[in-house]
Short mmCIF file of C-alpha atoms and ligand atoms in Angstrom, two decimals:
data_model
loop_
_atom_site.label_atom_id
_atom_site.label_comp_id
_atom_site.label_asym_id
_atom_site.label_seq_id
_atom_site.Cartn_x
_atom_site.Cartn_y
_atom_site.Cartn_z
CA MET S 142 -18.02 5.73 16.26
CA LYS S 143 -15.05 8.10 16.50
CA ILE S 144 -12.31 8.28 13.92
CA PHE S 145 -8.74 9.40 14.62
CA SER S 146 -5.77 10.02 12.38
CA GLY S 147 -2.12 9.33 13.08
CA SER S 148 0.35 11.62 11.38
CA SER S 149 1.21 9.41 8.38
CA ASN S 150 -1.80 9.94 6.09
CA LYS S 151 -4.10 12.68 7.32
CA PRO S 152 -5.49 13.52 3.84
CA LEU S 153 -6.83 9.96 3.52
CA ALA S 154 -8.21 9.98 7.08
CA GLU S 155 -9.99 13.27 6.33
CA LYS S 156 -11.53 11.81 3.14
CA VAL S 157 -12.75 8.74 5.02
CA ALA S 158 -14.31 10.92 7.73
CA LYS S 159 -15.95 13.07 5.04
CA ASP S 160 -17.32 9.97 3.28
CA LEU S 161 -18.80 8.91 6.63
CA LYS S 162 -20.15 12.45 7.20
CA ILE S 163 -18.32 12.79 10.52
CA ASN S 164 -15.40 14.92 11.66
CA LEU S 165 -12.02 13.52 12.60
CA SER S 166 -11.65 13.49 16.39
CA PRO S 167 -8.67 15.50 17.58
CA LEU S 168 -5.54 14.00 19.09
CA ASP S 169 -2.76 15.79 20.88
CA ILE S 170 0.49 14.37 19.51
CA PHE S 171 3.39 16.15 21.15
CA ILE S 172 6.91 15.57 19.83
CA PHE S 173 9.70 16.02 22.35
CA PRO S 174 13.04 17.50 21.24
CA ASP S 175 14.51 13.98 21.10
CA GLN S 176 11.65 12.92 18.77
CA GLU S 177 9.84 10.77 21.35
CA ARG S 178 6.07 11.19 21.11
CA ARG S 179 3.38 11.79 23.72
CA VAL S 180 -0.15 11.00 22.60
CA ARG S 181 -3.34 12.20 24.31
CA VAL S 182 -6.97 11.61 23.37
CA ILE S 183 -8.99 14.79 23.84
CA ASP S 184 -12.63 13.69 23.29
CA LYS S 185 -14.45 11.24 25.57
CA VAL S 186 -14.41 7.74 24.03
CA LEU S 187 -15.87 5.72 26.91
CA ASP S 188 -17.75 2.73 25.43
CA GLU S 189 -17.31 4.12 21.91
CA LYS S 190 -16.16 2.19 18.86
CA THR S 191 -12.99 3.87 17.62
CA VAL S 192 -11.04 3.81 14.37
CA ILE S 193 -7.45 4.93 13.81
CA VAL S 194 -6.19 5.62 10.27
CA GLN S 195 -2.43 5.23 10.12
CA SER S 196 -0.35 3.99 7.22
CA THR S 197 2.88 2.45 8.45
CA SER S 198 4.89 3.84 5.56
CA THR S 199 8.28 5.56 5.86
CA PRO S 200 9.35 6.15 8.62
CA ALA S 201 7.65 2.84 9.43
CA ASP S 202 9.07 2.49 12.93
CA GLN S 203 7.88 5.93 13.97
CA HIS S 204 4.44 5.43 12.45
CA TYR S 205 4.06 2.06 14.15
CA MET S 206 5.03 3.51 17.53
CA GLU S 207 2.50 6.31 17.09
CA LEU S 208 -0.20 3.76 16.23
CA PHE S 209 0.66 1.72 19.34
CA PHE S 210 0.46 4.83 21.54
CA ILE S 211 -2.85 6.04 20.05
CA THR S 212 -4.32 2.57 20.59
CA ASP S 213 -3.10 2.51 24.19
CA ALA S 214 -4.54 5.98 24.84
CA LEU S 215 -7.93 4.94 23.41
CA LYS S 216 -8.02 1.70 25.39
CA ARG S 217 -7.07 3.47 28.63
CA SER S 218 -9.80 6.03 27.96
CA GLY S 219 -12.40 3.24 27.79
CA ALA S 220 -12.98 2.77 24.03
CA SER S 221 -15.05 -0.38 23.48
CA SER S 222 -13.04 -1.33 20.40
CA VAL S 223 -10.17 -0.10 18.27
CA THR S 224 -10.08 -0.76 14.54
CA ALA S 225 -6.74 0.12 12.98
CA VAL S 226 -6.99 1.10 9.32
CA ILE S 227 -3.43 0.50 8.11
CA PRO S 228 -3.76 1.02 4.34
CA TYR S 229 -0.10 0.16 3.84
CA LEU S 230 1.22 -2.38 6.33
CA GLY S 231 4.91 -1.72 6.84
CA TYR S 232 7.33 -4.67 7.11
CA GLN S 233 4.93 -6.96 5.22
CA ARG S 234 7.64 -8.15 2.84
CA GLN S 235 9.58 -9.69 5.75
CA ASP S 236 6.96 -12.34 6.45
CA HIS S 237 9.30 -15.32 6.62
CA VAL S 238 12.99 -16.18 6.93
CA PHE S 239 14.57 -15.64 3.50
CA ARG S 240 18.13 -16.31 4.61
CA GLU S 241 19.35 -18.15 7.69
CA GLY S 242 19.67 -15.93 10.75
CA GLU S 243 17.08 -13.30 9.74
CA ALA S 244 14.33 -11.91 11.94
CA VAL S 245 10.70 -12.34 10.84
CA SER S 246 9.94 -8.63 11.29
CA LEU S 247 6.28 -8.91 10.31
CA GLN S 248 5.65 -11.49 13.05
CA VAL S 249 7.07 -9.09 15.66
CA ILE S 250 4.84 -6.31 14.31
CA ILE S 251 1.73 -8.53 14.37
CA GLU S 252 2.38 -9.62 17.95
CA THR S 253 2.75 -6.00 19.04
CA LEU S 254 -0.41 -4.86 17.20
CA GLN S 255 -2.29 -7.59 19.05
CA ALA S 256 -0.63 -6.94 22.42
CA VAL S 257 -1.58 -3.24 22.48
CA GLY S 258 -5.23 -4.22 22.12
CA ILE S 259 -6.23 -3.57 18.51
CA ASN S 260 -9.43 -5.50 17.77
CA LYS S 261 -9.50 -5.39 13.99
CA ILE S 262 -7.16 -4.40 11.18
CA VAL S 263 -8.27 -3.07 7.79
CA THR S 264 -5.54 -3.03 5.19
CA PHE S 265 -4.98 -3.12 1.42
CA ASP S 266 -3.33 -5.42 -1.10
CA LEU S 267 -1.08 -7.37 1.20
CA HIS S 268 2.07 -8.60 -0.44
CA SER S 269 1.28 -12.24 0.18
CA ALA S 270 -2.02 -14.09 0.51
CA LYS S 271 -0.81 -15.94 3.60
CA ILE S 272 -0.30 -12.81 5.75
CA PRO S 273 -3.89 -12.68 7.15
CA SER S 274 -3.44 -16.20 8.53
CA LEU S 275 -0.56 -14.91 10.71
CA PHE S 276 -2.98 -12.72 12.70
CA GLU S 277 -5.06 -13.91 15.66
CA ILE S 278 -7.32 -10.83 15.49
CA GLU S 279 -9.74 -10.05 12.65
CA ILE S 280 -8.07 -8.64 9.55
CA LYS S 281 -9.70 -7.42 6.36
CA ASP S 282 -7.41 -7.31 3.34
CA LEU S 283 -9.16 -4.99 0.89
CA SER S 284 -7.91 -4.41 -2.63
CA ALA S 285 -7.53 -1.41 -4.90
CA LEU S 286 -7.98 -3.69 -7.94
CA PRO S 287 -11.71 -2.85 -8.40
CA ILE S 288 -10.73 0.86 -8.46
CA PHE S 289 -8.05 0.09 -11.05
CA ALA S 290 -10.56 -1.92 -13.11
CA ASP S 291 -12.98 1.05 -13.11
CA LYS S 292 -10.21 3.39 -14.20
CA ILE S 293 -9.09 1.05 -16.99
CA CYS S 294 -12.70 0.65 -18.22
CA GLY S 295 -13.29 4.40 -18.17
CA THR S 296 -10.05 5.31 -19.95
CA THR S 297 -10.68 5.29 -23.69
CA PHE S 298 -7.02 5.09 -24.79
CA LEU S 299 -6.57 1.83 -22.94
CA LYS S 300 -7.57 -0.50 -25.79
CA ASP S 301 -6.25 -3.87 -26.87
CA ILE S 302 -4.64 -4.35 -23.50
CA VAL S 303 -2.67 -7.10 -21.87
CA LEU S 304 -2.20 -7.17 -18.10
CA VAL S 305 1.36 -7.78 -16.97
CA SER S 306 2.69 -8.96 -13.64
CA PRO S 307 6.26 -7.69 -13.24
CA ASP S 308 7.15 -10.81 -11.24
CA MET S 309 5.87 -14.33 -10.63
CA GLY S 310 4.56 -13.35 -7.16
CA GLY S 311 1.97 -11.05 -8.73
CA ILE S 312 0.08 -13.68 -10.75
CA ARG S 313 -2.75 -13.94 -8.17
CA ARG S 314 -3.37 -10.18 -8.49
CA ILE S 315 -3.27 -10.23 -12.29
CA LYS S 316 -5.80 -13.06 -12.46
CA ILE S 317 -8.24 -11.18 -10.21
CA LEU S 318 -7.94 -8.01 -12.31
CA SER S 319 -8.30 -10.01 -15.53
CA GLU S 320 -11.60 -11.45 -14.23
CA LEU S 321 -12.82 -7.98 -13.25
CA LEU S 322 -12.12 -6.91 -16.85
CA ASN S 323 -13.97 -9.76 -18.59
CA ASN S 324 -10.93 -12.02 -18.80
CA VAL S 325 -8.51 -9.77 -20.68
CA PRO S 326 -5.25 -11.64 -21.45
CA TYR S 327 -2.27 -11.46 -19.15
CA ALA S 328 1.46 -12.06 -19.22
CA THR S 329 4.04 -12.59 -16.50
CA ILE S 330 7.63 -11.44 -16.25
CA GLU S 331 10.31 -13.50 -14.57
CA LYS S 332 12.17 -11.13 -12.28
CA ASN S 333 15.37 -11.86 -10.39
CA ARG S 334 16.50 -9.56 -7.61
CA ASP S 335 19.91 -9.84 -6.00
CA LEU S 336 19.08 -9.64 -2.27
CA SER S 337 22.40 -8.04 -1.32
CA THR S 338 22.74 -5.42 -4.09
CA GLY S 339 19.06 -4.88 -4.99
CA TYR S 340 19.96 -5.33 -8.70
CA ILE S 341 16.93 -6.37 -10.74
CA GLU S 342 16.99 -8.43 -13.90
CA SER S 343 13.84 -8.97 -15.98
CA LYS S 344 14.74 -10.91 -19.10
CA LYS S 345 12.08 -13.54 -19.68
CA MET S 346 8.31 -13.48 -19.85
CA GLU S 347 5.34 -15.76 -20.38
CA GLY S 348 2.49 -14.48 -22.56
CA ASP S 349 2.15 -12.38 -25.71
CA VAL S 350 2.40 -8.58 -25.57
CA GLU S 351 3.25 -7.88 -29.24
CA GLY S 352 1.29 -4.91 -30.59
CA LYS S 353 -0.64 -4.49 -27.34
CA THR S 354 -0.90 -1.85 -24.65
CA ALA S 355 0.66 -3.38 -21.54
CA ILE S 356 -0.82 -2.63 -18.15
CA ILE S 357 1.67 -3.50 -15.44
CA VAL S 358 0.03 -4.24 -12.09
CA ASP S 359 1.92 -4.45 -8.80
CA ASP S 360 1.17 -4.24 -5.09
CA MET S 361 3.79 -1.57 -4.44
CA ILE S 362 6.48 0.55 -6.02
CA SER S 363 9.50 1.08 -3.82
CA THR S 364 12.63 2.01 -5.76
CA GLY S 365 10.83 1.88 -9.13
CA LYS S 366 13.46 -0.50 -10.52
CA THR S 367 10.97 -3.36 -11.02
CA ILE S 368 8.74 -1.09 -13.14
CA ASP S 369 11.66 0.35 -15.08
CA ALA S 370 12.99 -3.13 -15.94
CA ALA S 371 9.49 -4.40 -16.82
CA CYS S 372 8.83 -1.50 -19.23
CA LYS S 373 12.14 -2.09 -21.02
CA LEU S 374 11.41 -5.80 -21.46
CA LEU S 375 7.86 -5.09 -22.67
CA LYS S 376 9.20 -2.74 -25.33
CA GLU S 377 11.70 -5.38 -26.44
CA LYS S 378 8.84 -7.87 -26.71
CA GLY S 379 6.82 -5.54 -28.93
CA ALA S 380 4.31 -3.85 -26.59
CA VAL S 381 3.23 -0.50 -28.08
CA ASP S 382 2.82 1.26 -24.75
CA SER S 383 3.03 0.61 -21.00
CA TYR S 384 0.87 1.89 -18.17
CA VAL S 385 1.33 1.07 -14.49
CA PHE S 386 -1.22 0.47 -11.74
CA ALA S 387 0.27 -0.13 -8.28
CA THR S 388 -1.50 0.14 -4.94
CA HIS S 389 1.21 1.42 -2.61
CA PRO S 390 3.43 4.37 -3.65
CA VAL S 391 6.29 3.59 -1.25
CA PHE S 392 8.61 5.68 -3.47
CA SER S 393 12.00 5.15 -1.82
CA ASN S 394 15.21 6.88 -2.85
CA GLU S 395 15.20 7.99 -6.51
CA ALA S 396 11.87 6.31 -7.36
CA PRO S 397 10.13 9.51 -8.60
CA GLU S 398 12.98 10.25 -11.05
CA ILE S 399 13.16 6.62 -12.22
CA LEU S 400 9.39 6.47 -12.73
CA GLN S 401 9.15 9.81 -14.52
CA SER S 402 11.87 8.82 -16.96
CA CYS S 403 10.88 5.15 -17.44
CA LEU S 404 9.06 3.97 -20.56
CA ALA S 405 5.63 3.87 -18.89
CA ARG S 406 3.23 6.50 -20.17
CA LYS S 407 1.39 6.92 -16.88
CA ILE S 408 1.69 5.62 -13.31
CA PHE S 409 -1.53 5.18 -11.32
CA VAL S 410 -1.29 4.55 -7.57
CA ALA S 411 -3.67 4.53 -4.62
CA ASP S 412 -3.59 7.01 -1.73
CA SER S 413 -2.72 4.25 0.76
CA ILE S 414 0.43 6.29 1.39
CA ASP S 415 0.47 10.08 1.38
CA ILE S 416 3.00 11.21 -1.23
CA GLU S 417 4.96 14.28 -0.19
CA LYS S 418 4.93 17.12 -2.73
CA LYS S 419 8.60 16.71 -3.64
CA LYS S 420 7.95 13.05 -4.60
CA ARG S 421 5.11 13.82 -7.01
CA PHE S 422 5.84 13.82 -10.74
CA ASP S 423 4.00 14.58 -13.97
CA LYS S 424 3.17 11.00 -14.98
CA LEU S 425 1.62 10.23 -11.61
CA GLU S 426 -2.12 9.97 -10.96
CA VAL S 427 -3.48 9.12 -7.51
CA LEU S 428 -6.75 7.20 -7.10
CA SER S 429 -8.52 7.22 -3.75
CA ILE S 430 -9.40 4.18 -1.63
CA SER S 431 -11.31 6.27 0.92
CA LYS S 432 -14.79 5.09 -0.05
CA MET S 433 -13.78 1.43 0.29
CA ILE S 434 -12.45 2.15 3.78
CA ALA S 435 -15.57 4.11 4.72
CA SER S 436 -17.90 1.29 3.70
CA GLU S 437 -15.79 -1.28 5.54
CA ILE S 438 -15.82 0.59 8.87
CA ALA S 439 -19.34 2.13 8.66
C1 R5P H 246 7.90 -7.45 -5.03
O1 R5P H 246 7.69 -8.64 -4.95
C2 R5P H 246 6.80 -6.43 -5.06
O2 R5P H 246 5.60 -6.95 -5.57
C3 R5P H 246 7.22 -5.22 -5.85
O3 R5P H 246 7.41 -5.61 -7.19
C4 R5P H 246 8.49 -4.64 -5.33
O4 R5P H 246 8.45 -4.47 -3.97
C5 R5P H 246 8.81 -3.34 -6.03
O5 R5P H 246 10.05 -2.90 -5.57
P1 R5P H 246 10.95 -1.88 -6.38
O6 R5P H 246 10.07 -0.74 -6.78
O7 R5P H 246 12.01 -1.50 -5.40
O8 R5P H 246 11.53 -2.60 -7.54
#
């Protein structure tokens, strides 16, 4: 097996290769002055199983194109199979038509991933449980929740906790984590987002958080506004503290500032997306999913 890294998350690809006790295979990715990319496989891959690690985080379009080109180069060079490890699958939130006239961007992405010849996808914490059924090729949707459960168990200050989903869509995730933690209680916030302005309102919740340490769990943090609104509501409802566990640190726009100044004491995320230095902040702690990837592809 040979493992290759696109340019989106090399630190994670390196960790996975290290966990598998192999070296990353080199790729020549040349960027032309107009930003077009030329990809060339250097090692021989004839009849080899190959793996590409590429998160399709910002800039998603560029990272997808790079993944398509690497796949094409491997296929043309005779690789027997290509597994794409896409820890964060870009465009996954546009998985159906929300408003009349919209494109289903994820469907276009899936058809292209399949058309270029990828044999299997390994990804993490997909936004919706129905996404795997949209693929015709094999897809493994892993989850960072067991890593979060280990962290919560091993963190002594996290006592008398209640898990909190910041929106109704996250209930499935919260229930899984609750089971991993011997059925700790959970609560759910009702969130409303205005699709045209992005304004978020979190005013109501189901479940009791009074006097407890709230652990907010989400699949991703983009602008940070969901987390900020959730923390404010939890304080109003009597939670003594808030902590956040989210798989994908998308961190758009002012997210780092919003998260650093929000009421949460600490924000834990996975390394599904490589966070640039300027987007890191004091409250942030990154937990690695590399070992889960390594055992899936070994
Ligand atoms: C939404 O359904 C997701 O689970 C996240 O809550 C959302 O994408 C977070 O977005 P933001 O950080 O922009 O509020």
